[in-house]
Short mmCIF file of C-alpha atoms in Angstrom, two decimals:
data_model
loop_
_atom_site.label_atom_id
_atom_site.label_comp_id
_atom_site.label_asym_id
_atom_site.label_seq_id
_atom_site.Cartn_x
_atom_site.Cartn_y
_atom_site.Cartn_z
CA MET A 1 -0.35 -0.57 0.44
CA LYS A 2 1.00 3.54 -1.38
CA SER A 3 1.84 5.96 1.84
CA THR A 4 1.74 9.78 1.67
CA THR A 5 3.89 11.61 1.15
CA VAL A 6 5.60 15.54 0.83
CA LYS A 7 8.41 17.82 -0.68
CA ALA A 8 9.50 20.59 1.01
CA GLU A 9 11.57 23.54 -1.45
CA PHE A 10 13.13 26.78 -1.05
CA SER A 11 13.05 28.73 -4.15
CA ILE A 12 14.92 31.75 -4.75
CA GLU A 13 13.28 33.18 -8.03
CA ALA A 14 14.28 36.93 -9.76
CA GLU A 15 14.61 38.04 -13.99
CA ARG A 16 17.93 38.24 -14.26
CA LEU A 17 19.10 35.42 -11.51
CA ASP A 18 22.42 33.74 -12.03
CA PRO A 19 22.62 30.69 -9.58
CA ALA A 20 26.39 30.80 -9.59
CA ILE A 21 26.37 34.15 -7.27
CA ILE A 22 23.31 32.71 -4.90
CA THR A 23 25.43 30.06 -3.99
CA ASP A 24 28.03 32.27 -3.94
CA LEU A 25 26.51 34.71 -1.64
CA LEU A 26 25.01 31.90 0.16
CA GLN A 27 27.25 28.89 0.24
CA ILE A 28 24.32 26.16 -0.15
CA ASN A 29 24.96 23.92 -3.04
CA PRO A 30 21.72 23.82 -4.97
CA ASP A 31 19.09 21.25 -6.18
CA GLU A 32 18.79 22.08 -8.71
CA THR A 33 18.92 26.41 -10.56
CA TRP A 34 18.09 27.31 -14.68
CA ARG A 35 18.30 30.50 -16.50
CA LYS A 36 16.19 32.84 -17.77
CA GLY A 37 16.00 31.70 -21.37
CA ASP A 38 16.95 28.29 -20.71
CA SER A 39 14.26 25.31 -22.80
CA ILE A 40 12.49 23.29 -20.26
CA PRO A 41 12.96 19.81 -21.11
CA GLY A 42 10.39 18.41 -22.74
CA LYS A 43 8.76 21.01 -23.87
CA SER A 44 8.86 24.14 -26.69
CA MET A 45 9.19 26.11 -24.20
CA VAL A 46 12.16 28.69 -22.41
CA ARG A 47 12.10 30.27 -18.43
CA ARG A 48 11.02 33.59 -18.64
CA SER A 49 13.01 33.67 -15.20
CA GLY A 50 15.67 32.91 -13.19
CA ASN A 51 15.42 29.70 -10.32
CA TRP A 52 18.15 28.95 -7.90
CA SER A 53 16.66 25.64 -5.40
CA ILE A 54 16.71 23.29 -2.38
CA ALA A 55 14.92 20.23 -1.89
CA THR A 56 14.02 17.61 0.32
CA GLU A 57 13.19 14.41 -1.26
CA PHE A 58 9.54 13.30 -1.30
CA GLU A 59 8.76 11.39 2.10
CA ALA A 60 6.30 9.82 4.10
CA SER A 61 4.74 11.98 5.83
CA PHE A 62 2.28 13.11 8.97
CA ASP A 63 3.78 16.23 9.11
CA VAL A 64 4.64 19.18 5.94
CA ASN A 65 6.66 20.80 9.08
CA ASP A 66 8.85 17.33 9.27
CA GLN A 67 10.12 17.97 5.34
CA LEU A 68 10.05 22.86 6.36
CA SER A 69 11.95 21.99 9.41
CA GLN A 70 14.85 20.20 7.13
CA ILE A 71 14.82 22.76 4.85
CA VAL A 72 14.56 25.75 7.42
CA ASN A 73 17.40 24.11 9.08
CA ILE A 74 20.01 25.21 5.92
CA ILE A 75 18.83 28.24 5.62
CA LYS A 76 18.21 29.90 8.98
CA PRO A 77 21.80 30.42 9.27
CA LYS A 78 21.62 33.13 6.74
CA LYS A 79 19.35 34.78 6.93
CA GLU A 80 20.63 37.72 6.82
CA ARG A 81 22.12 37.35 4.64
CA LEU A 82 19.30 35.98 2.79
CA GLN A 83 17.62 39.50 3.95
CA ASN A 84 20.85 41.75 2.53
CA ILE A 85 20.75 40.18 -1.09
CA ARG A 86 16.60 40.00 -1.94
CA GLU A 87 16.98 43.95 -2.54
CA ALA A 88 20.31 43.77 -3.69
CA TYR A 89 19.14 41.04 -6.51
CA LYS A 90 15.43 41.83 -6.18
CA LEU A 91 14.51 38.51 -6.13
CA ALA A 92 11.53 36.62 -4.78
CA TYR A 93 11.54 33.86 -1.93
CA GLY A 94 9.26 30.63 -1.59
CA PHE A 95 8.25 27.65 0.18
CA ILE A 96 6.81 24.97 -1.97
CA ILE A 97 5.37 22.12 0.17
CA ILE A 98 4.59 19.12 -2.55
CA VAL A 99 1.60 16.14 -1.17
CA LYS A 100 1.08 12.99 -2.71
CA ILE A 101 -1.97 12.04 -0.59
CA GLU A 102 -2.88 8.38 -1.30
CA ASN A 103 -4.88 6.04 0.94
CA ASN A 104 -7.35 9.77 1.77
CA SER A 105 -4.32 9.43 4.08
CA LYS A 106 -3.77 13.71 4.54
CA PRO A 107 -0.93 15.25 5.99
CA ALA A 108 -0.93 17.44 8.90
CA ILE A 109 -0.70 21.71 7.77
CA GLN A 110 -0.43 23.72 10.23
CA PHE A 111 2.56 26.34 10.68
CA ASP A 112 3.94 27.45 13.63
CA THR A 113 4.87 30.35 15.14
CA ASP A 114 8.68 30.47 14.53
CA LEU A 115 8.46 28.85 11.17
CA ILE A 116 5.56 32.45 10.36
CA ASN A 117 7.58 34.93 11.77
CA PHE A 118 11.31 33.29 9.74
CA VAL A 119 9.36 33.59 6.37
CA ALA A 120 7.83 37.11 6.99
CA GLU A 121 11.63 38.01 7.63
CA ILE A 122 13.15 37.24 4.89
CA LYS A 123 10.36 38.34 3.11
CA ALA A 124 9.21 34.91 1.57
CA GLU A 125 5.79 33.58 0.58
CA ILE A 126 4.64 30.00 1.07
CA GLY A 127 2.47 27.54 -1.48
CA VAL A 128 0.50 24.31 -1.28
CA ASP A 129 0.63 21.99 -3.96
CA LEU A 130 -2.29 18.70 -3.21
CA TYR A 131 -1.88 15.55 -5.68
CA ILE A 132 -4.74 13.25 -4.28
CA TYR A 133 -4.06 9.65 -5.97
CA SER A 134 -6.28 7.42 -4.29
#
């Protein structure tokens, strides 16, 4: 029987984003990057902006905070740097939570005060994508 799985991602986006600069500034290796104009694999389209992101793998979970905390633990020590480069490079930050629901088993989706404060301090957004399979 398949389990519900959750993946969390932190993404930095900007029209003229150079992923190598973000990597150098944060001293964090990204899981995925692209530049504006790069081809989208499998499609006859190109990227409209640049992106730098880190993410967890999909993991069996009943609480999205288990995955979010892994990402926050990586970037929280870089809070001041994130705040400074956001304005300098006109960056947009986002946390994306992807939930694949199996057997009608839904995880808890609740954000604690510490996470909400951190997200607000770096001026990030939070998105949740739900995929219901069974």
